[in-house]
C-alpha positions as a printed Julia matrix, in Angstrom:
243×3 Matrix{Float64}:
   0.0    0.0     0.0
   1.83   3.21   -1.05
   1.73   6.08    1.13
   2.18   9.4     0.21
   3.64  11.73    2.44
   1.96  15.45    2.6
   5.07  17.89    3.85
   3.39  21.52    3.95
   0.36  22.32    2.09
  -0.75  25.77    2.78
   0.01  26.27    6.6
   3.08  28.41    7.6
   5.47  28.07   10.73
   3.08  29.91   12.62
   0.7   26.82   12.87
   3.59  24.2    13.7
   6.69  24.55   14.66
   7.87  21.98   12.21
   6.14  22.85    8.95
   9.31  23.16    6.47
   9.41  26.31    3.91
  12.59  26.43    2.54
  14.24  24.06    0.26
  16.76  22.41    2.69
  13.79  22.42    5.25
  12.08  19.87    2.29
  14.52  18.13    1.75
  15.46  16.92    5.03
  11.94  16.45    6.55
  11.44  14.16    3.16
  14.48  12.35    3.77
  13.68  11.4     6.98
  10.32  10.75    6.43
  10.97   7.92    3.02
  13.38   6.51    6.16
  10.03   6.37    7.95
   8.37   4.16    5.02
   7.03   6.87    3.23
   6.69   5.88   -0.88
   5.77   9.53   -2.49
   6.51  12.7    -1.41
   3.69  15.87   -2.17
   5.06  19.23   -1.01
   3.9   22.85   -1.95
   7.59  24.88   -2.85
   8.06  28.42   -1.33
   8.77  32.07   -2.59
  11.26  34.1    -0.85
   8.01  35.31    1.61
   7.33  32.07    2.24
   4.2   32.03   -0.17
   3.38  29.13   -1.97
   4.8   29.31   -5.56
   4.29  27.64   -9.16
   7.3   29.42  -10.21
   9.98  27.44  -11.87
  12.57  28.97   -9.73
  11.15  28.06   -6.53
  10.06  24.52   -8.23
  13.52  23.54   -9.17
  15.32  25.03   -6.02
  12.82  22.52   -4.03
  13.56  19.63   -6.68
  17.04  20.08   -6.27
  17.1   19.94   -3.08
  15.15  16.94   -2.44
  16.78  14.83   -5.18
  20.18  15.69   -3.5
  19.55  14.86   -0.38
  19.44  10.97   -2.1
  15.26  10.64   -1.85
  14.62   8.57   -4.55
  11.11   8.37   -3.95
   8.46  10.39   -6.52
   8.19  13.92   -5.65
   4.72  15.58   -6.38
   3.44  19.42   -5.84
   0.18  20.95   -5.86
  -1.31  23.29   -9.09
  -3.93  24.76   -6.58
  -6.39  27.1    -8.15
  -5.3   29.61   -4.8
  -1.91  29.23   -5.14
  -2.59  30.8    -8.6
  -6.16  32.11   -9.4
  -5.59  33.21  -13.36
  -6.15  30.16  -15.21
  -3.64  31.46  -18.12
  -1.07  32.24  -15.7
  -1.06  29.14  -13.87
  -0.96  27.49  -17.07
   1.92  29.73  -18.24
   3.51  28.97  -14.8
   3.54  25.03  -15.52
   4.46  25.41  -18.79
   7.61  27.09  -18.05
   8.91  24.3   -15.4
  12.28  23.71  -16.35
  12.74  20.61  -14.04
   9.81  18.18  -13.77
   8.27  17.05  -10.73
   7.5   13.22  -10.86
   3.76  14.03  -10.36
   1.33  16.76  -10.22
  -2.12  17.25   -8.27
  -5.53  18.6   -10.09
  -8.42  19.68   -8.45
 -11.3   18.86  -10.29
 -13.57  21.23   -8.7
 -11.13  24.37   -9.82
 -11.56  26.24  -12.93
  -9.27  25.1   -15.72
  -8.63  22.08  -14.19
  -9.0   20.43  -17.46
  -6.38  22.4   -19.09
  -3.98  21.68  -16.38
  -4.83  18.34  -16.31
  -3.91  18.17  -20.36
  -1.11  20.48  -19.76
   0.55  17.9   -17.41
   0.12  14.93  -19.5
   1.81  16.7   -22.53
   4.61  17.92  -20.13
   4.75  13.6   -19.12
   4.56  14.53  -15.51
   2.07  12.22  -13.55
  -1.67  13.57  -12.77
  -3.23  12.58   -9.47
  -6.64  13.66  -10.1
  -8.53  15.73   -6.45
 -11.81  14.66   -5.76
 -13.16  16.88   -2.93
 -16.97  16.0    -4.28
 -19.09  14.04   -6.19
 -19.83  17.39   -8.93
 -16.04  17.2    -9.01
 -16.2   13.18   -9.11
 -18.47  13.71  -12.62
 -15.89  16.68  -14.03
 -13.26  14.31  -14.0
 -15.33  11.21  -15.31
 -16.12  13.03  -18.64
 -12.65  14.47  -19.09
 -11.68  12.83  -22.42
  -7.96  11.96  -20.74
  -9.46  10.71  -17.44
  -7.76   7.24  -18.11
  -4.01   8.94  -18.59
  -4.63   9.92  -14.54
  -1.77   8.47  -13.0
  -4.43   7.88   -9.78
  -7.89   9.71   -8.37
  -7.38  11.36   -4.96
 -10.54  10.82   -3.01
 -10.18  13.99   -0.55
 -13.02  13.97    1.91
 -13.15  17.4     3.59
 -13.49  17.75    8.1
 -16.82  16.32    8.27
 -18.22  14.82   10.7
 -17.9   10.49   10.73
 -21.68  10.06    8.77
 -20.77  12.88    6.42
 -17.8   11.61    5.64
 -18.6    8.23    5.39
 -21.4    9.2     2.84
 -19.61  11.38    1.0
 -16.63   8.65    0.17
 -19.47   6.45   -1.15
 -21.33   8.57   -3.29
 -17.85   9.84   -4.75
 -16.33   5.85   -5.46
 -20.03   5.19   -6.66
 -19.32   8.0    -9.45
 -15.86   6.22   -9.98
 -16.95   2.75   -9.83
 -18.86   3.27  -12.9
 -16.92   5.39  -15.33
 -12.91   4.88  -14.04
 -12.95   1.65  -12.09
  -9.42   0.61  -13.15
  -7.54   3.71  -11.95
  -5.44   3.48   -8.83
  -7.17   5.16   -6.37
  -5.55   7.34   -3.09
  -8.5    8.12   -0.12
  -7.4   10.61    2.19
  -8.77  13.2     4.62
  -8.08  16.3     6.16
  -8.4   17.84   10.02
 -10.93  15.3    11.82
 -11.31  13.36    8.71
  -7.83  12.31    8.45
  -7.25   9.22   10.67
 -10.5    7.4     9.44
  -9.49   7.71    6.07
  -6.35   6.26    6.53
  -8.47   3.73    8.17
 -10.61   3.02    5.0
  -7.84   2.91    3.1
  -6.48   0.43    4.53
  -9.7   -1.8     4.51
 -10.27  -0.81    0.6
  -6.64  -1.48   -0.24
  -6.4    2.0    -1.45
  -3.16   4.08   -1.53
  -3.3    6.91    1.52
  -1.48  10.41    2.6
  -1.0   11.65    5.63
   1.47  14.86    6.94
   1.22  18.53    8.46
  -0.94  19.73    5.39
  -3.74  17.09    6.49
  -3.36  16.86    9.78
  -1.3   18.74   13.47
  -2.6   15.36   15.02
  -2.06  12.68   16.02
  -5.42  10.11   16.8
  -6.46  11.42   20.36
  -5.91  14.71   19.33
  -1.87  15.04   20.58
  -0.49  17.48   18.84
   2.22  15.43   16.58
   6.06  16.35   16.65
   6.64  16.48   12.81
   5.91  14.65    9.39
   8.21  11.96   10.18
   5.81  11.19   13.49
   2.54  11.39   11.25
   4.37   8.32    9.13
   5.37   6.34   12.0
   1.76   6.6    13.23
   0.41   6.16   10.15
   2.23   2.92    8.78
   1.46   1.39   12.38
  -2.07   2.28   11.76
  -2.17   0.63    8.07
  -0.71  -2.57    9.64
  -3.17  -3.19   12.38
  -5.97  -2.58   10.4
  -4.63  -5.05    7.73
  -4.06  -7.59   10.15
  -7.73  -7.53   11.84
């Protein structure tokens, strides 16, 4: 069961102590965190400010400095709609890359999501395709390259249990029946994240886990770093396997 590791997202230091911004801060928390039995690594690079960036620059700096810190693992970022609201400019942005990233996330639910999504494929990088819903579950169904998705990220939003739970149906319903063959990675964010790791595990899906989903640990402990969330993470994945 692969399990991707999710380094920063959108939070800043000022959240966790241990959220890493700068290059070297990447590479070493993805380092130790592949040693932790992490198989992917998604990370969101930095500007200078600290922002979140689609900017080759701060791409390859980020690249660079995970790939020579010896993490052989794939290395994946975000194309956020947030991180970049003008559809041409974002595409602009990705287009310009001058060093690859292994894979690249899509949000369905975000305009020109298609375009990115076709953008990638040209550019041979790997599209995870988001699903945060089951509108966005049916936008990615009827995109003509659905089947060129390297996998579909189920994302189920902080919801409470019965939301959640119902939500993650209805969306692998919508799958089920247009893109049943596609590798499939359920994950969750805030209160949502443990019991999808959970139902991952019992569905044989793929799973994520790291600061951007989650400061917890199950219990609600605030958790010590990435490398923590792993550990926790891979125990969890095991038990549930074994029961």
């Amino acid at each position: 069961m692969l399990l991707q590791v999710t380094l920063n997202g959108s939070r800043f230091p000022e959240e966790h102590p241990h959220i890493p911004v700068s290059p070297g801060q990447i590479a070493l928390q993805s380092r130790h965190a592949v040693e932790a039995c992490a198989h992917a690594i998604h990370m969101h690079p930095r500007g200078e400010e600290g922002q979140e960036s689609l900017a080759a620059a701060d791409l390859s700096a980020a690249l660079h400095a995970v790939r020579a810190a010896e993490v052989t693992a794939p290395i994946g970022v975000s194309t956020g709609e947030w991180i970049e609201p003008d559809v041409t400019k974002r595409l602009e942005r990705i287009d310009s890359w001058t060093v690859l990233p292994d894979f690249a996330s899509v949000n369905f639910h975000e305009r020109g999501a298609r375009e990115v999504a076709r953008l990638l494929l040209s550019l041979d990088i790997g599209m995870e395709a988001g699903i945060h819903s089951v509108e966005a579950a049916k936008r990615f169904t009827a995109f003509a390259q659905s089947k060129e998705a390297l996998r579909v990220l189920i994302e189920i939003p902080d919801l409470p249990p019965d939301q959640a739970t119902r939500l993650l149906h209805d969306i692998e319903h919508v799958l089920d029946h247009h893109s049943p063959g596609l590798p499939r990675l359920l994950h969750g964010y805030e209160g949502s994240a443990w019991p999808m790791i959970k139902k991952a595990a019992q569905r044989n899906y793929y799973s994520r886990i790291g600061l951007e989903d989650t400061l917890y640990l199950p219990g609600q402990k605030i958790v010590y770093d990435n490398t923590q969330l792993v550990q926790t993470a891979v125990q969890m994945i095991k038990k549930k396997k074994s029961e």
